């Protein structure tokens, strides 16, 4: 089944404890992206990757890191999480970007205390 | 200021009735506009993608329109069903930054029996 998977789905952590949210897709897509969704603000793009070893900042990259060493994986790293990073995170992938639809993962709900 | 504004924020409609959601954007130069449906707690699912040259696109009971001159789009839902209860999100991208997407805050639609 074609899908985007994220792990973990739920995470409660404390301020400053490094964490990684994994994202994997099995559709051989070149494009992958991370978003956060907060009430009243909608989805905002954190980082995106047009292909392996190519990453770019979205609108809200502060406090996050990403890497794209393999085509199928695009982990999101929070080196020192803070409470304002409490949010619902979505990973998405697409075959290119121009007019190809994005497929979203199920989401990761992160709480930083 | 958000470059994609949606209205209304929310609406309630009776099952079987039609409704229209609005999206105004300032993203420029324009590349394409997408509508997504997001069920509570799930990732968004693509409904339509339109380019500058398209002014109407349908996906079942969903019909999107685009007026690139006035930078407005609408999503019309025909003969609503209970399963249409969801948030509908307008997303716009620019030819200046492939891979970046600007999201509206969404319109929450509730269909009642």
PDB file of C-alpha atoms in Angstrom:
ATOM      1  CA  UNK A   1       0.000   0.000   0.000  1.00  0.00           C
ATOM      2  CA  UNK A   2       1.339   3.426  -0.996  1.00  0.00           C
ATOM      3  CA  UNK A   3       1.751   5.500   2.119  1.00  0.00           C
ATOM      4  CA  UNK A   4       3.650   7.987   4.216  1.00  0.00           C
ATOM      5  CA  UNK A   5       4.416   6.796   7.728  1.00  0.00           C
ATOM      6  CA  UNK A   6       5.449   8.837  10.738  1.00  0.00           C
ATOM      7  CA  UNK A   7       6.808   7.721  14.095  1.00  0.00           C
ATOM      8  CA  UNK A   8       6.017   8.212  16.822  1.00  0.00           C
ATOM      9  CA  UNK A   9       2.365   9.197  16.480  1.00  0.00           C
ATOM     10  CA  UNK A  10       2.268  10.717  19.950  1.00  0.00           C
ATOM     11  CA  UNK A  11       5.130  12.045  22.041  1.00  0.00           C
ATOM     12  CA  UNK A  12       5.333  13.889  25.331  1.00  0.00           C
ATOM     13  CA  UNK A  13       8.774  15.164  26.214  1.00  0.00           C
ATOM     14  CA  UNK A  14      10.519  17.752  28.355  1.00  0.00           C
ATOM     15  CA  UNK A  15      12.208  20.984  27.371  1.00  0.00           C
ATOM     16  CA  UNK A  16      15.701  20.506  26.006  1.00  0.00           C
ATOM     17  CA  UNK A  17      15.617  16.751  25.403  1.00  0.00           C
ATOM     18  CA  UNK A  18      16.612  16.072  21.803  1.00  0.00           C
ATOM     19  CA  UNK A  19      14.130  14.127  19.744  1.00  0.00           C
ATOM     20  CA  UNK A  20      13.648  12.848  16.204  1.00  0.00           C
ATOM     21  CA  UNK A  21      10.393  12.287  14.365  1.00  0.00           C
ATOM     22  CA  UNK A  22      10.809   9.882  11.489  1.00  0.00           C
ATOM     23  CA  UNK A  23       9.049  10.075   8.135  1.00  0.00           C
ATOM     24  CA  UNK A  24       9.182   7.421   5.456  1.00  0.00           C
ATOM     25  CA  UNK A  25       7.441   7.011   2.100  1.00  0.00           C
ATOM     26  CA  UNK A  26       7.276   3.967  -0.175  1.00  0.00           C
ATOM     27  CA  UNK A  27       6.257   5.732  -3.401  1.00  0.00           C
ATOM     28  CA  UNK A  28       9.735   6.662  -4.645  1.00  0.00           C
ATOM     29  CA  UNK A  29       8.810  10.342  -4.407  1.00  0.00           C
ATOM     30  CA  UNK A  30      11.475  12.980  -4.956  1.00  0.00           C
ATOM     31  CA  UNK A  31       9.786  15.671  -2.863  1.00  0.00           C
ATOM     32  CA  UNK A  32       9.212  15.553   0.879  1.00  0.00           C
ATOM     33  CA  UNK A  33       8.159  18.226   3.348  1.00  0.00           C
ATOM     34  CA  UNK A  34       7.420  18.845   7.019  1.00  0.00           C
ATOM     35  CA  UNK A  35       4.571  20.976   8.346  1.00  0.00           C
ATOM     36  CA  UNK A  36       3.252  21.957  11.718  1.00  0.00           C
ATOM     37  CA  UNK A  37      -0.386  22.664  12.396  1.00  0.00           C
ATOM     38  CA  UNK A  38      -1.579  24.889  15.200  1.00  0.00           C
ATOM     39  CA  UNK A  39      -5.160  25.959  16.003  1.00  0.00           C
ATOM     40  CA  UNK A  40      -6.175  29.083  14.126  1.00  0.00           C
ATOM     41  CA  UNK A  41      -2.907  29.188  12.149  1.00  0.00           C
ATOM     42  CA  UNK A  42      -3.359  26.341   9.759  1.00  0.00           C
ATOM     43  CA  UNK A  43      -0.452  24.366   8.371  1.00  0.00           C
ATOM     44  CA  UNK A  44       2.932  26.038   8.130  1.00  0.00           C
ATOM     45  CA  UNK A  45       5.883  24.637   6.259  1.00  0.00           C
ATOM     46  CA  UNK A  46       9.022  23.893   8.274  1.00  0.00           C
ATOM     47  CA  UNK A  47      11.474  22.371   5.776  1.00  0.00           C
ATOM     48  CA  UNK A  48      11.231  20.677   2.429  1.00  0.00           C
ATOM     49  CA  UNK A  49      13.443  18.558   0.215  1.00  0.00           C
ATOM     50  CA  UNK A  50      13.358  18.452  -3.559  1.00  0.00           C
ATOM     51  CA  UNK A  51      15.554  15.333  -3.664  1.00  0.00           C
ATOM     52  CA  UNK A  52      18.283  13.444  -1.828  1.00  0.00           C
ATOM     53  CA  UNK A  53      20.792  15.774  -0.148  1.00  0.00           C
ATOM     54  CA  UNK A  54      18.723  18.853  -1.141  1.00  0.00           C
ATOM     55  CA  UNK A  55      16.834  20.618   1.645  1.00  0.00           C
ATOM     56  CA  UNK A  56      15.413  24.134   1.994  1.00  0.00           C
ATOM     57  CA  UNK A  57      13.770  26.205   4.678  1.00  0.00           C
ATOM     58  CA  UNK A  58      10.055  26.743   4.763  1.00  0.00           C
ATOM     59  CA  UNK A  59       8.362  29.558   6.656  1.00  0.00           C
ATOM     60  CA  UNK A  60       9.058  28.362  10.211  1.00  0.00           C
ATOM     61  CA  UNK A  61      12.425  26.513  10.274  1.00  0.00           C
ATOM     62  CA  UNK A  62      13.756  27.919  13.574  1.00  0.00           C
ATOM     63  CA  UNK A  63      14.450  25.212  16.134  1.00  0.00           C
ATOM     64  CA  UNK A  64      14.283  22.350  13.630  1.00  0.00           C
ATOM     65  CA  UNK A  65      16.763  20.377  11.549  1.00  0.00           C
ATOM     66  CA  UNK A  66      16.246  17.893   8.745  1.00  0.00           C
ATOM     67  CA  UNK A  67      18.327  15.576   6.621  1.00  0.00           C
ATOM     68  CA  UNK A  68      17.673  13.665   3.414  1.00  0.00           C
ATOM     69  CA  UNK A  69      20.280  10.959   3.064  1.00  0.00           C
ATOM     70  CA  UNK A  70      17.945   8.507   1.372  1.00  0.00           C
ATOM     71  CA  UNK A  71      15.038   9.107  -0.958  1.00  0.00           C
ATOM     72  CA  UNK A  72      12.468   7.399   1.250  1.00  0.00           C
ATOM     73  CA  UNK A  73      13.317   9.000   4.617  1.00  0.00           C
ATOM     74  CA  UNK A  74      13.100  12.588   5.838  1.00  0.00           C
ATOM     75  CA  UNK A  75      13.524  12.810   9.634  1.00  0.00           C
ATOM     76  CA  UNK A  76      12.679  15.952  11.593  1.00  0.00           C
ATOM     77  CA  UNK A  77      15.085  16.717  14.439  1.00  0.00           C
ATOM     78  CA  UNK A  78      14.423  18.969  17.407  1.00  0.00           C
ATOM     79  CA  UNK A  79      17.806  19.496  19.050  1.00  0.00           C
ATOM     80  CA  UNK A  80      16.450  21.346  22.088  1.00  0.00           C
ATOM     81  CA  UNK A  81      12.652  21.287  22.106  1.00  0.00           C
ATOM     82  CA  UNK A  82      10.758  24.129  23.739  1.00  0.00           C
ATOM     83  CA  UNK A  83       7.088  24.404  24.759  1.00  0.00           C
ATOM     84  CA  UNK A  84       6.317  26.590  21.720  1.00  0.00           C
ATOM     85  CA  UNK A  85       7.098  23.579  19.541  1.00  0.00           C
ATOM     86  CA  UNK A  86       4.117  21.749  20.977  1.00  0.00           C
ATOM     87  CA  UNK A  87       2.086  21.076  17.855  1.00  0.00           C
ATOM     88  CA  UNK A  88       0.703  18.555  15.386  1.00  0.00           C
ATOM     89  CA  UNK A  89       3.324  17.673  12.800  1.00  0.00           C
ATOM     90  CA  UNK A  90       2.711  16.308   9.316  1.00  0.00           C
ATOM     91  CA  UNK A  91       5.126  14.877   6.811  1.00  0.00           C
ATOM     92  CA  UNK A  92       4.195  14.814   3.122  1.00  0.00           C
ATOM     93  CA  UNK A  93       5.675  13.526  -0.112  1.00  0.00           C
ATOM     94  CA  UNK A  94       5.056  14.085  -3.818  1.00  0.00           C
ATOM     95  CA  UNK A  95       6.439  13.010  -7.170  1.00  0.00           C
ATOM     96  CA  UNK A  96       8.074  16.342  -7.927  1.00  0.00           C
ATOM     97  CA  UNK A  97       6.269  19.544  -6.963  1.00  0.00           C
ATOM     98  CA  UNK A  98       4.904  21.364  -9.965  1.00  0.00           C
ATOM     99  CA  UNK A  99       1.459  19.849 -10.324  1.00  0.00           C
ATOM    100  CA  UNK A 100       1.710  16.661  -8.332  1.00  0.00           C
ATOM    101  CA  UNK A 101      -0.457  16.119  -5.312  1.00  0.00           C
ATOM    102  CA  UNK A 102       1.117  15.766  -1.917  1.00  0.00           C
ATOM    103  CA  UNK A 103       0.417  12.681   0.169  1.00  0.00           C
ATOM    104  CA  UNK A 104       0.345  13.385   3.880  1.00  0.00           C
ATOM    105  CA  UNK A 105       1.276  11.143   6.744  1.00  0.00           C
ATOM    106  CA  UNK A 106      -1.032  10.519   9.713  1.00  0.00           C
ATOM    107  CA  UNK A 107       0.548  13.174  11.899  1.00  0.00           C
ATOM    108  CA  UNK A 108       2.634  13.257  15.080  1.00  0.00           C
ATOM    109  CA  UNK A 109       1.227  15.029  18.104  1.00  0.00           C
ATOM    110  CA  UNK A 110       4.112  16.457  20.109  1.00  0.00           C
ATOM    111  CA  UNK A 111       3.820  17.972  23.562  1.00  0.00           C
ATOM    112  CA  UNK A 112       6.835  19.676  25.131  1.00  0.00           C
ATOM    113  CA  UNK A 113       6.513  20.417  28.846  1.00  0.00           C
TER     114      UNK A 113
ATOM    115  CA  UNK B   1       0.138  38.646   7.136  1.00  0.00           C
ATOM    116  CA  UNK B   2      -1.085  35.369   5.720  1.00  0.00           C
ATOM    117  CA  UNK B   3      -0.967  35.328   1.956  1.00  0.00           C
ATOM    118  CA  UNK B   4      -3.952  32.965   1.769  1.00  0.00           C
ATOM    119  CA  UNK B   5      -7.217  33.959   3.440  1.00  0.00           C
ATOM    120  CA  UNK B   6     -10.240  31.688   3.656  1.00  0.00           C
ATOM    121  CA  UNK B   7     -13.843  32.429   4.496  1.00  0.00           C
ATOM    122  CA  UNK B   8     -15.966  31.650   6.298  1.00  0.00           C
ATOM    123  CA  UNK B   9     -14.020  30.231   9.246  1.00  0.00           C
ATOM    124  CA  UNK B  10     -16.774  27.723   9.778  1.00  0.00           C
ATOM    125  CA  UNK B  11     -20.236  26.848   8.576  1.00  0.00           C
ATOM    126  CA  UNK B  12     -23.001  24.440   9.348  1.00  0.00           C
ATOM    127  CA  UNK B  13     -25.170  23.032   6.563  1.00  0.00           C
ATOM    128  CA  UNK B  14     -27.984  20.535   6.331  1.00  0.00           C
ATOM    129  CA  UNK B  15     -27.343  17.222   4.669  1.00  0.00           C
ATOM    130  CA  UNK B  16     -28.226  17.397   0.992  1.00  0.00           C
ATOM    131  CA  UNK B  17     -27.663  21.150   0.689  1.00  0.00           C
ATOM    132  CA  UNK B  18     -24.925  22.890  -1.291  1.00  0.00           C
ATOM    133  CA  UNK B  19     -22.280  25.262   0.026  1.00  0.00           C
ATOM    134  CA  UNK B  20     -19.433  27.398  -1.291  1.00  0.00           C
ATOM    135  CA  UNK B  21     -16.149  28.167   0.412  1.00  0.00           C
ATOM    136  CA  UNK B  22     -13.936  31.110  -0.532  1.00  0.00           C
ATOM    137  CA  UNK B  23     -10.192  31.567  -0.832  1.00  0.00           C
ATOM    138  CA  UNK B  24      -8.400  34.854  -1.573  1.00  0.00           C
ATOM    139  CA  UNK B  25      -4.660  34.940  -2.054  1.00  0.00           C
ATOM    140  CA  UNK B  26      -1.862  37.425  -2.633  1.00  0.00           C
ATOM    141  CA  UNK B  27       0.872  34.909  -3.547  1.00  0.00           C
ATOM    142  CA  UNK B  28       2.717  36.106  -6.619  1.00  0.00           C
ATOM    143  CA  UNK B  29       3.850  35.120  -9.181  1.00  0.00           C
ATOM    144  CA  UNK B  30       1.186  32.450  -9.117  1.00  0.00           C
ATOM    145  CA  UNK B  31       1.899  28.813  -9.932  1.00  0.00           C
ATOM    146  CA  UNK B  32      -1.026  26.731  -8.775  1.00  0.00           C
ATOM    147  CA  UNK B  33      -3.834  26.515  -6.234  1.00  0.00           C
ATOM    148  CA  UNK B  34      -4.919  23.393  -4.404  1.00  0.00           C
ATOM    149  CA  UNK B  35      -7.845  22.430  -2.232  1.00  0.00           C
ATOM    150  CA  UNK B  36      -7.457  19.802   0.462  1.00  0.00           C
ATOM    151  CA  UNK B  37      -9.927  18.065   2.739  1.00  0.00           C
ATOM    152  CA  UNK B  38      -8.774  17.301   6.275  1.00  0.00           C
ATOM    153  CA  UNK B  39     -10.774  15.053   8.562  1.00  0.00           C
ATOM    154  CA  UNK B  40     -10.267  15.623  12.276  1.00  0.00           C
ATOM    155  CA  UNK B  41      -7.011  14.075  13.467  1.00  0.00           C
ATOM    156  CA  UNK B  42      -5.890  13.019   9.986  1.00  0.00           C
ATOM    157  CA  UNK B  43      -3.576  14.339   7.316  1.00  0.00           C
ATOM    158  CA  UNK B  44      -5.003  16.470   4.484  1.00  0.00           C
ATOM    159  CA  UNK B  45      -6.157  14.754   1.291  1.00  0.00           C
ATOM    160  CA  UNK B  46      -5.922  16.457  -2.101  1.00  0.00           C
ATOM    161  CA  UNK B  47      -9.183  17.393  -3.855  1.00  0.00           C
ATOM    162  CA  UNK B  48      -8.088  19.543  -6.797  1.00  0.00           C
ATOM    163  CA  UNK B  49      -5.041  21.259  -8.275  1.00  0.00           C
ATOM    164  CA  UNK B  50      -5.465  24.182 -10.692  1.00  0.00           C
ATOM    165  CA  UNK B  51      -3.009  26.216 -12.711  1.00  0.00           C
ATOM    166  CA  UNK B  52      -3.290  29.735 -14.101  1.00  0.00           C
ATOM    167  CA  UNK B  53      -5.024  28.558 -17.260  1.00  0.00           C
ATOM    168  CA  UNK B  54      -7.719  26.506 -15.549  1.00  0.00           C
ATOM    169  CA  UNK B  55     -10.831  28.152 -14.170  1.00  0.00           C
ATOM    170  CA  UNK B  56     -12.844  25.089 -13.142  1.00  0.00           C
ATOM    171  CA  UNK B  57     -11.978  21.616 -11.942  1.00  0.00           C
ATOM    172  CA  UNK B  58     -14.234  18.963 -10.468  1.00  0.00           C
ATOM    173  CA  UNK B  59     -13.688  15.941  -8.274  1.00  0.00           C
ATOM    174  CA  UNK B  60     -16.999  14.175  -7.745  1.00  0.00           C
ATOM    175  CA  UNK B  61     -19.300  16.494  -5.799  1.00  0.00           C
ATOM    176  CA  UNK B  62     -16.482  19.014  -5.302  1.00  0.00           C
ATOM    177  CA  UNK B  63     -16.014  21.765  -7.877  1.00  0.00           C
ATOM    178  CA  UNK B  64     -13.249  24.326  -7.572  1.00  0.00           C
ATOM    179  CA  UNK B  65     -13.106  27.583  -9.507  1.00  0.00           C
ATOM    180  CA  UNK B  66     -10.196  29.930 -10.001  1.00  0.00           C
ATOM    181  CA  UNK B  67     -10.045  33.553 -11.096  1.00  0.00           C
ATOM    182  CA  UNK B  68      -6.337  34.297 -11.376  1.00  0.00           C
ATOM    183  CA  UNK B  69      -7.017  37.937 -12.292  1.00  0.00           C
ATOM    184  CA  UNK B  70      -8.796  38.687  -9.029  1.00  0.00           C
ATOM    185  CA  UNK B  71      -6.774  36.070  -7.117  1.00  0.00           C
ATOM    186  CA  UNK B  72      -9.843  34.298  -5.856  1.00  0.00           C
ATOM    187  CA  UNK B  73     -10.914  30.680  -5.719  1.00  0.00           C
ATOM    188  CA  UNK B  74     -13.985  28.894  -4.482  1.00  0.00           C
ATOM    189  CA  UNK B  75     -14.844  25.321  -3.589  1.00  0.00           C
ATOM    190  CA  UNK B  76     -18.441  24.271  -4.142  1.00  0.00           C
ATOM    191  CA  UNK B  77     -19.811  21.179  -2.430  1.00  0.00           C
ATOM    192  CA  UNK B  78     -22.932  19.769  -4.052  1.00  0.00           C
ATOM    193  CA  UNK B  79     -25.551  17.680  -2.251  1.00  0.00           C
ATOM    194  CA  UNK B  80     -23.542  17.541   0.955  1.00  0.00           C
ATOM    195  CA  UNK B  81     -23.184  14.301   2.884  1.00  0.00           C
ATOM    196  CA  UNK B  82     -22.337  13.693   6.527  1.00  0.00           C
ATOM    197  CA  UNK B  83     -18.897  12.508   5.423  1.00  0.00           C
ATOM    198  CA  UNK B  84     -18.203  15.983   4.033  1.00  0.00           C
ATOM    199  CA  UNK B  85     -17.815  17.248   7.603  1.00  0.00           C
ATOM    200  CA  UNK B  86     -14.162  18.304   7.661  1.00  0.00           C
ATOM    201  CA  UNK B  87     -11.804  21.232   7.337  1.00  0.00           C
ATOM    202  CA  UNK B  88     -11.193  22.436   3.778  1.00  0.00           C
ATOM    203  CA  UNK B  89      -7.836  24.040   3.139  1.00  0.00           C
ATOM    204  CA  UNK B  90      -6.740  26.275   0.271  1.00  0.00           C
ATOM    205  CA  UNK B  91      -3.039  26.083  -0.646  1.00  0.00           C
ATOM    206  CA  UNK B  92      -1.162  28.319  -3.088  1.00  0.00           C
ATOM    207  CA  UNK B  93       2.342  28.085  -4.484  1.00  0.00           C
ATOM    208  CA  UNK B  94       4.492  30.504  -6.434  1.00  0.00           C
ATOM    209  CA  UNK B  95       6.731  29.995  -9.448  1.00  0.00           C
ATOM    210  CA  UNK B  96       9.385  31.930  -7.499  1.00  0.00           C
ATOM    211  CA  UNK B  97       9.880  29.161  -4.954  1.00  0.00           C
ATOM    212  CA  UNK B  98       9.251  25.637  -6.146  1.00  0.00           C
ATOM    213  CA  UNK B  99       8.582  23.424  -3.210  1.00  0.00           C
ATOM    214  CA  UNK B 100       7.151  26.101  -0.897  1.00  0.00           C
ATOM    215  CA  UNK B 101       3.458  26.186  -0.147  1.00  0.00           C
ATOM    216  CA  UNK B 102       1.252  28.777   1.559  1.00  0.00           C
ATOM    217  CA  UNK B 103      -1.723  27.391   3.439  1.00  0.00           C
ATOM    218  CA  UNK B 104      -4.955  29.061   4.420  1.00  0.00           C
ATOM    219  CA  UNK B 105      -6.275  28.493   7.928  1.00  0.00           C
ATOM    220  CA  UNK B 106      -9.124  26.384   6.570  1.00  0.00           C
ATOM    221  CA  UNK B 107     -12.920  26.429   6.663  1.00  0.00           C
ATOM    222  CA  UNK B 108     -14.516  24.013   9.118  1.00  0.00           C
ATOM    223  CA  UNK B 109     -17.650  22.489   7.573  1.00  0.00           C
ATOM    224  CA  UNK B 110     -20.194  20.625   9.676  1.00  0.00           C
ATOM    225  CA  UNK B 111     -22.956  18.739   7.876  1.00  0.00           C
ATOM    226  CA  UNK B 112     -25.950  17.944  10.068  1.00  0.00           C
ATOM    227  CA  UNK B 113     -28.670  15.382   9.380  1.00  0.00           C
TER     228      UNK B 113
END
